[in-house]
Each structure stands twice: as C-alpha cells, then as structure tokens.
Coordinates of C-alpha atoms and ligand atoms in Angstrom, one line a residue:
M259 CA 76.7 65.9 94.5
Q260 CA 73.7 66.0 96.8
P261 CA 72.4 62.8 98.5
T262 CA 69.1 61.2 97.6
P263 CA 66.6 61.1 100.5
E264 CA 67.5 57.4 101.2
A265 CA 71.2 58.3 101.2
L266 CA 70.5 61.2 103.5
D267 CA 68.9 58.9 106.1
R268 CA 72.0 56.7 106.0
L269 CA 74.3 59.8 106.4
R270 CA 72.2 61.2 109.3
A271 CA 73.0 58.0 111.2
I272 CA 76.7 58.8 111.0
G273 CA 76.2 62.4 112.1
W274 CA 75.7 64.3 108.8
P275 CA 74.1 67.7 110.0
D276 CA 72.5 68.4 106.6
D277 CA 72.4 72.2 107.4
D278 CA 73.1 74.9 104.8
T279 CA 76.8 75.1 105.5
S280 CA 77.3 71.4 105.1
R281 CA 75.2 71.2 102.0
A282 CA 77.1 74.0 100.4
A283 CA 80.4 72.3 101.3
L284 CA 79.2 69.1 99.7
A285 CA 78.0 70.9 96.6
A286 CA 81.4 72.5 96.1
A287 CA 83.3 69.1 96.6
Q288 CA 84.5 66.7 94.0
G289 CA 83.8 63.0 94.4
S290 CA 81.2 60.5 94.0
R291 CA 80.6 59.4 97.6
L292 CA 80.5 61.0 101.0
A293 CA 81.9 59.1 104.0
R294 CA 83.0 59.9 107.6
V295 CA 86.3 59.1 109.1
V296 CA 85.7 56.7 112.1
G297 CA 89.3 55.6 112.6
Q298 CA 92.8 56.4 111.5
H299 CA 95.8 54.1 111.1
R300 CA 99.3 54.7 110.1
S301 CA 98.7 54.4 106.3
A302 CA 94.9 54.0 105.9
Y303 CA 91.6 55.4 107.2
D304 CA 88.5 53.6 108.3
V305 CA 85.5 55.4 106.9
A306 CA 81.8 54.8 107.3
T307 CA 79.4 55.4 104.5
Q308 CA 76.5 54.4 106.7
A309 CA 76.1 53.2 110.3
D310 CA 76.9 49.5 109.6
E311 CA 79.3 49.8 106.7
I312 CA 82.9 50.6 107.5
I313 CA 85.5 50.4 104.7
K314 CA 89.3 50.9 104.6
V315 CA 90.4 53.6 102.2
Q316 CA 93.7 55.2 101.2
P317 CA 94.6 58.8 101.8
P318 CA 95.7 61.1 99.0
L319 CA 99.5 61.0 98.4
P320 CA 100.3 64.4 99.9
W321 CA 98.9 63.4 103.3
T322 CA 101.4 60.6 103.6
R323 CA 104.4 62.9 103.3
P324 CA 106.2 63.4 106.6
R325 CA 106.2 67.1 106.1
C326 CA 102.4 67.3 105.7
P327 CA 101.1 69.3 108.8
P328 CA 98.5 67.2 110.7
E329 CA 95.9 70.0 110.3
N330 CA 96.0 69.4 106.5
R331 CA 95.0 65.8 106.8
A332 CA 91.7 64.3 107.7
A333 CA 91.0 63.4 111.4
V334 CA 88.4 61.2 113.0
G335 CA 85.0 62.9 112.6
D336 CA 86.0 64.5 109.2
W337 CA 83.7 64.2 106.2
V338 CA 85.6 63.0 103.2
T339 CA 84.8 62.5 99.5
L340 CA 85.8 59.2 97.8
D341 CA 86.7 58.4 94.3
E342 CA 84.5 56.4 91.9
A343 CA 85.9 53.0 93.1
G344 CA 85.3 54.0 96.7
K345 CA 88.9 53.1 97.6
N346 CA 90.6 56.5 97.9
I347 CA 90.0 59.7 99.7
L348 CA 89.9 62.7 97.5
A349 CA 89.6 65.5 100.1
F350 CA 87.9 66.4 103.4
L351 CA 85.1 68.9 103.6
P352 CA 85.5 72.2 105.4
R353 CA 85.2 71.7 109.2
R354 CA 82.5 72.9 111.5
S355 CA 84.8 72.5 114.5
I356 CA 88.3 71.0 115.2
L357 CA 89.6 70.0 118.6
K358 CA 93.4 70.0 118.8
R359 CA 96.2 70.2 121.2
G360 CA 100.0 70.7 121.1
A361 CA 101.5 67.3 120.3
A362 CA 103.9 65.8 122.9
G363 CA 107.5 66.2 121.8
E364 CA 106.9 66.2 118.1
H365 CA 108.5 69.4 116.7
H366 CA 105.7 71.7 118.1
R367 CA 103.2 70.2 115.8
Q368 CA 99.5 70.1 116.5
Q369 CA 97.6 67.0 117.2
L370 CA 94.0 66.8 115.9
I371 CA 91.7 65.0 118.3
A372 CA 88.4 65.2 116.6
A373 CA 86.7 67.1 113.8
N374 CA 83.1 68.3 113.3
V375 CA 81.9 67.7 116.9
D376 CA 79.2 69.8 118.5
H377 CA 80.1 69.1 122.2
V378 CA 83.3 68.1 123.8
L379 CA 82.6 66.1 127.0
V380 CA 85.4 66.5 129.5
V381 CA 85.3 63.2 131.5
V382 CA 86.7 63.5 135.0
G383 CA 86.5 60.9 137.7
L384 CA 85.3 61.9 141.1
D385 CA 88.3 60.1 142.6
Q386 CA 91.9 61.2 142.6
D387 CA 91.5 62.3 139.0
F388 CA 89.4 65.3 140.1
N389 CA 91.4 68.4 139.6
P390 CA 89.8 71.8 138.9
R391 CA 93.0 73.3 137.5
R392 CA 93.2 70.5 134.9
I393 CA 89.6 71.1 134.0
E394 CA 90.4 74.8 133.3
R395 CA 93.2 73.7 131.0
Y396 CA 90.8 71.5 129.0
L397 CA 88.4 74.4 128.8
V398 CA 91.0 76.7 127.2
V399 CA 91.7 74.1 124.5
I400 CA 88.0 73.5 123.9
R401 CA 87.1 77.2 123.7
A402 CA 89.3 77.3 120.6
S403 CA 87.7 74.4 118.9
G404 CA 84.3 75.8 117.8
A405 CA 82.5 73.1 119.9
D406 CA 80.9 73.6 123.3
P407 CA 82.3 72.1 126.5
V408 CA 80.4 69.9 128.9
L409 CA 81.8 68.5 132.1
V410 CA 80.9 64.9 133.0
L411 CA 82.0 63.9 136.5
T412 CA 82.0 60.0 136.6
K413 CA 82.1 57.7 139.6
A414 CA 79.5 59.7 141.4
D415 CA 78.2 56.4 142.8
E416 CA 81.5 55.9 144.7
C417 CA 82.0 59.5 145.9
E418 CA 80.5 60.8 149.1
I419 CA 81.3 64.5 148.4
V420 CA 79.9 65.1 145.0
E421 CA 78.3 68.4 145.9
D422 CA 81.5 69.7 147.5
C423 CA 83.4 68.8 144.3
I424 CA 80.9 70.7 142.2
D425 CA 81.1 73.7 144.6
L426 CA 84.8 73.9 143.7
L427 CA 83.8 74.4 140.1
I428 CA 81.8 77.5 140.7
E429 CA 83.6 79.6 138.0
V430 CA 83.2 76.9 135.5
E431 CA 79.5 76.6 136.2
E432 CA 79.1 80.4 136.1
S433 CA 80.8 80.5 132.7
G434 CA 77.9 78.5 131.4
V435 CA 79.5 75.0 131.1
P436 CA 76.9 72.3 132.0
I437 CA 78.1 69.9 134.7
H438 CA 76.7 66.4 135.1
A439 CA 77.7 64.0 137.8
V440 CA 77.0 60.4 136.7
N441 CA 77.6 56.7 137.3
A442 CA 79.1 55.8 133.9
R443 CA 78.2 52.2 134.3
D444 CA 74.5 52.9 134.7
A445 CA 72.3 53.6 131.7
A446 CA 69.6 55.4 133.8
S447 CA 72.3 57.8 135.2
T448 CA 73.9 58.5 131.8
A449 CA 70.5 59.3 130.2
V450 CA 71.2 63.0 131.3
L451 CA 73.6 63.0 128.3
H452 CA 71.0 62.1 125.7
P453 CA 70.2 65.7 124.8
Y454 CA 73.8 66.0 123.4
L455 CA 73.3 62.9 121.3
A456 CA 70.4 63.6 118.9
A457 CA 70.6 62.7 115.2
G458 CA 73.1 64.8 113.3
H459 CA 75.1 65.6 116.5
T460 CA 78.5 64.4 117.4
V461 CA 80.3 64.5 120.8
V462 CA 83.9 63.6 121.6
L463 CA 85.0 62.3 125.0
V464 CA 88.3 63.6 126.4
G465 CA 90.0 63.1 129.8
S466 CA 92.7 61.2 131.6
S467 CA 93.2 57.5 131.4
G468 CA 90.8 55.7 133.7
A469 CA 88.3 58.5 133.9
G470 CA 85.6 56.3 132.4
K471 CA 85.4 57.4 128.8
S472 CA 85.0 53.9 127.3
T473 CA 82.7 52.8 130.1
L474 CA 80.5 55.8 129.2
T475 CA 80.7 54.9 125.5
N476 CA 79.6 51.3 126.2
T477 CA 76.7 52.3 128.5
L478 CA 75.4 54.8 126.0
L479 CA 75.8 52.3 123.2
G480 CA 74.2 49.5 125.2
R481 CA 76.9 46.9 124.5
E482 CA 80.6 46.4 125.3
K483 CA 82.3 47.7 122.2
M484 CA 85.2 49.3 123.9
K485 CA 87.7 47.5 126.1
T486 CA 87.8 49.0 129.7
N487 CA 90.2 48.3 132.5
T488 CA 90.4 48.9 136.3
V489 CA 92.4 51.9 137.7
R490 CA 95.3 51.7 140.1
G491 CA 94.1 51.7 143.7
N492 CA 96.6 54.1 145.2
D493 CA 96.2 57.0 142.7
S494 CA 93.1 56.2 140.5
R495 CA 95.3 56.2 137.4
G496 CA 94.2 54.2 134.4
R497 CA 96.2 51.9 132.2
H498 CA 95.9 53.6 128.8
T499 CA 93.5 51.0 127.6
T500 CA 92.1 52.8 124.6
T501 CA 94.9 53.4 122.1
S502 CA 93.2 55.1 119.2
R503 CA 90.2 57.4 118.5
V504 CA 87.0 55.7 117.4
L505 CA 83.8 57.1 116.2
T506 CA 80.6 55.1 117.0
P507 CA 77.0 55.8 115.9
L508 CA 74.7 55.5 118.9
P509 CA 71.1 54.3 119.2
Q510 CA 70.2 57.8 120.4
G511 CA 70.8 59.0 116.8
G512 CA 74.0 60.9 117.3
C513 CA 77.7 59.9 117.2
L514 CA 80.3 59.6 119.9
I515 CA 84.1 59.6 119.6
D516 CA 86.0 57.8 122.3
T517 CA 89.7 58.8 122.6
P518 CA 92.8 57.5 124.4
G519 CA 93.4 59.0 127.9
M520 CA 95.6 62.2 127.8
R521 CA 98.7 62.4 129.8
E522 CA 99.1 66.1 129.1
V523 CA 96.9 68.9 127.8
K524 CA 99.4 71.0 125.9
F525 CA 98.4 74.1 124.0
S526 CA 98.6 74.3 120.2
G527 CA 99.0 78.1 120.0
D528 CA 95.5 78.6 118.6
E529 CA 93.9 79.2 122.0
D530 CA 92.6 82.5 123.3
I531 CA 93.0 82.4 127.1
V532 CA 90.4 85.1 127.6
D533 CA 87.6 83.0 126.3
A534 CA 88.0 80.5 129.1
F535 CA 88.4 83.1 131.9
E536 CA 85.4 85.3 131.2
D537 CA 85.2 86.3 134.9
I538 CA 88.8 87.7 134.8
E539 CA 88.1 89.4 131.4
A540 CA 85.0 91.0 132.8
L541 CA 87.0 92.4 135.7
A542 CA 89.8 93.6 133.4
S543 CA 87.3 95.9 131.6
G544 CA 87.5 98.0 134.8
C545 CA 91.3 98.3 134.7
R546 CA 92.6 101.9 134.2
F547 CA 94.8 100.9 131.2
R548 CA 93.3 99.0 128.3
D549 CA 96.4 96.9 127.9
C550 CA 96.8 96.2 131.7
V551 CA 98.5 92.8 132.3
H552 CA 97.4 92.9 135.9
G553 CA 100.9 93.2 137.2
N554 CA 101.8 96.3 139.1
E555 CA 99.9 98.8 137.0
P556 CA 98.0 101.4 139.0
G557 CA 94.2 101.2 138.9
C558 CA 94.2 97.4 138.2
A559 CA 90.6 96.1 138.8
V560 CA 91.7 92.5 138.7
R561 CA 94.2 92.9 141.6
A562 CA 91.6 95.0 143.5
A563 CA 89.2 92.1 143.1
I564 CA 91.8 89.7 144.6
E565 CA 92.3 92.2 147.5
D566 CA 88.7 92.3 148.4
D567 CA 88.2 88.5 147.8
T568 CA 85.8 88.7 144.9
L569 CA 88.4 86.9 142.8
D570 CA 90.2 83.7 144.0
E571 CA 93.9 84.4 143.9
A572 CA 94.8 80.8 143.0
R573 CA 92.5 81.0 140.0
F574 CA 94.2 84.3 139.0
L575 CA 97.7 82.7 139.3
H576 CA 96.6 79.8 137.2
F577 CA 95.2 82.2 134.6
L578 CA 98.7 83.8 134.5
K579 CA 100.4 80.5 134.1
L580 CA 98.1 79.4 131.3
R581 CA 98.4 82.7 129.6
G582 CA 102.2 82.4 129.6
E583 CA 101.9 78.9 128.1
V584 CA 99.6 80.0 125.4
E585 CA 101.9 82.9 124.5
A586 CA 104.9 80.5 124.3
A587 CA 102.8 78.1 122.1
V588 CA 101.9 81.0 119.8
V589 CA 105.6 81.7 119.3
T590 CA 106.7 78.1 118.6
Q591 CA 103.8 77.7 116.3
A592 CA 104.7 80.8 114.3
A593 CA 108.3 79.5 114.1
R594 CA 107.1 76.1 112.9
R595 CA 104.9 77.6 110.2
A596 CA 107.8 79.8 109.0
E597 CA 110.0 76.7 108.8
E598 CA 107.4 74.8 106.9
A599 CA 107.0 77.7 104.4
L600 CA 110.8 77.8 103.9
A601 CA 111.0 74.1 103.3
K602 CA 108.2 74.3 100.8
T603 CA 109.9 77.2 98.9
A604 CA 113.2 75.2 98.9
A605 CA 111.4 72.1 97.5
H606 CA 109.7 74.2 94.9
K607 CA 113.1 75.7 93.8
R608 CA 114.7 72.2 93.6
N609 CA 111.8 71.0 91.3
K610 CA 112.2 74.1 89.1
D611 CA 116.0 73.6 88.8
K612 CA 115.4 69.9 87.9
L613 CA 113.0 70.9 85.2
G614 CA 115.3 73.6 84.0
R615 CA 118.2 71.1 83.5
R616 CA 116.1 68.8 81.3
Ligands
GTP1037 N1 81.9 52.8 140.0 C1 82.2 53.4 138.9 N2 83.2 53.0 138.1 C2 83.5 53.6 137.0 C3 82.7 54.6 136.5 N3 83.3 55.0 135.3 C4 84.3 54.2 135.1 N4 84.5 53.3 136.1 C5 85.5 52.3 136.2 O1 86.8 53.0 135.9 C6 87.7 52.1 135.3 C7 88.3 52.8 134.0 O2 87.3 53.0 133.1 P1 87.6 53.1 131.5 O3 86.2 53.3 130.9 O4 88.4 52.0 131.0 O5 88.4 54.5 131.5 P2 88.9 55.3 130.1 O6 88.7 56.7 130.4 O7 88.3 54.7 128.9 O8 90.5 55.0 130.2 P3 91.6 54.9 128.9 O9 91.0 54.1 127.8 O10 92.8 54.3 129.5 O11 91.8 56.3 128.6 C8 86.9 50.8 134.9 O12 87.2 49.9 135.9 C9 85.4 51.3 135.0 O13 84.5 50.3 135.4 C10 81.6 55.1 137.3 O14 80.9 56.1 137.0 N5 81.4 54.4 138.5
MG1038 MG1 89.1 54.0 127.2
ZN1039 ZN1 94.5 95.0 135.4

C-alpha cells in the first residue's frame, strides 16, 4: 500500500514524514488505510486520516488484555493501519521515536507519552516552576527517545530575571539544547518555534501543570482549542487542566501533541544517563580507570574537576542521584520483563493442556 499523490498531501498534514524509512514501513504493512493516533481512550482510539477527519476506531483484541505491556500498544502519534471497513486498527508501524517514562505506581510499567515526534519541547514557566534539576531529569528521559530536546521557557513577559535564569542552564545550553524564552500568549513571541513545526514534523509538549503547554498550543494554532486555567498564586502550580494527550495539526504544516502536566518524571529503565551529562562523560575519559565511578578511585578526573571548580559539585551530585535512579529502574524493568515472560509461558502451557484434553 503506497498513497496516491492526493492522499499523500492529506497525510502530510497529519505529520507523515514520507521518507524512505516510513515508506518502507508502509510497504511492509497490511491494511487498506493509514491513519494517525490523535487521542487514546480506555477502549477506543481517535485516529485522523486527514487533518479534518477524525474517526473512532477499535484496537486489536490483544491490546485490550490487561497483561499487554503499554509499549506493545499504539500511543498518540503512532501511525496505524486500518481494516477495509476503517473501523478497526490492524497494527502500528515501526516507530521513529518513542517518548516514555516510568508509570507512577503501576507495577513498574512504562508509560508511553508520544510516538514519532521529532522534537520534545520541555515547557517550563519562568516562575516558581523554574528548576534546573528537573530540567536535567527531563533531558535524561528525552535523550532515550530518539527525538531532540528543546527548552521553552514561558512567562518571559512576567519575569524580570530571564537572562539570569538562562545563565543557570549553561550546561544544558552547552550540550546543544536550544533554549527559547517566550510569552506563550503572544503569537509574535512564539513564532521562534515555527522552525520545529514544518510539514511532516511533529513536536510534543511536556512539563508541569500550569507551565503553559495548552496556552502555547492555542497560540500556535491560532484558536482556543485546549482549555487553560490560572495557576495558584503562592507556588505557581497548575490545576491539571489537560487530562489526556491530544495531537493537533497546525497551520504551520506540522503537528503538535499537548499532554497533561507531569507530577513526576520517573525513569523507565531505558535511559542512558551518560547521554544527558556529556560534560561529565567528557571529563570521565580522563579518569585513570576506565570503569571509574568517580568515588574514591585514585586519578579520578571528575573529582579533580570539582576540586578546581571546572565542574559544579551540585551538578555532579545530581548526576550521581539520577544515575542511581536509572540503575534501579533497569533492575525493576528486567524483573518485570521476566515476570511477563513467565506469565506468557504459563498461559501457553495452559492452552496446550486444554487442547491436549480435547
Ligand atoms: N503571562 C503569561 N502567562 C502564561 C504564559 N504561559 C501560560 N500562562 C498562563 O499560565 C496559566 C496556565 O497555563 P496552561 O496553558 O493552562 O498550562 P498547562 O501547562 O497546559 O497546564 P496543565 O494542562 O494543567 O498541564 C494560564 O493562566 C496561562 O494564561 C506566558 O508565557 N505568559
Ligand atoms: Mg494544559
Ligand atoms: Zn572518575
């Protein structure tokens, strides 16, 4: 199945990249129609077949089983193929990128935030939401996604120390992450984000509640599609106004996924801490021992850099903390996968026994 030129135009408007990889994926897929997941409900999906046509479709049966790991089901941003009637999803196409985190409380499962995005915009308010340590946490998660991080600092219009805040993000900036300070309510100001929103491109917005994700969505879209709400005066906290992930095609040609505010950025176990702390990794290449963990080993270049003030000690301590969390997440994820494999084998055996008795 390859789209006709007219169909291709319609697919471009919902973010179809039409590159070699996606064409090959489509050629290998079964199904009669290609659609993109724009919303996900308990038992159904909203998919778009073109910018102004959204239909409700049913997932394949295995996805509805409680044991089905979230990463095996479609997420918002995924490309899916539909059956002849256009009512059921057959499968999702291989992903270009997948943003996920450790799900809160739920048996160490992963939670998929968005699939097939090119950039992840970390939206942080220049009010009491501003916290460099939390930004580092987001970057660890994003580095594992296959998409590129961009930092969007909102409420620049109400902040008198924008430059000082950006100065606190020197390591982030030096690691190549673009930083934009904007007024999310003002279209002229948010125009700096248009380069991320060209046809065939998709971005996802992540950040705490009240950071301005939906405000940004509405301004870029040019109308009030998403509900927004004021933040609490004493601590700038939002009210968890957005409750589900929504993909919206934008007039700029690209697509944007708005998400609910995150209370916690938990690791899934797929992260590689080193990717997000390139400065520390570069220093570590000068350690005497290749497997130096920068504890008490002799000849540790990282500790030497802290001594002579070329590395901020607080950043190093945060690196150690996050490294510990990622390691713990790797262990729990391995345990969960083993448990799932066991459950699968047991179910398989039960089925065989049943058949044997017949
Ligand atoms: N002055 C100013 N206010 C902003 C800006 N961005 C967002 N706000 C305000 O901040 C409040 C929260 O914005 P929302 O867009 O609802 O925040 P959100 O990130 O979508 O929050 P959740 O949906 O709860 O996750 C609203 O009152 C917005 O008007 C900005 O750049 N400048
Ligand atoms: Mg919102
Ligand atoms: Zn070392």
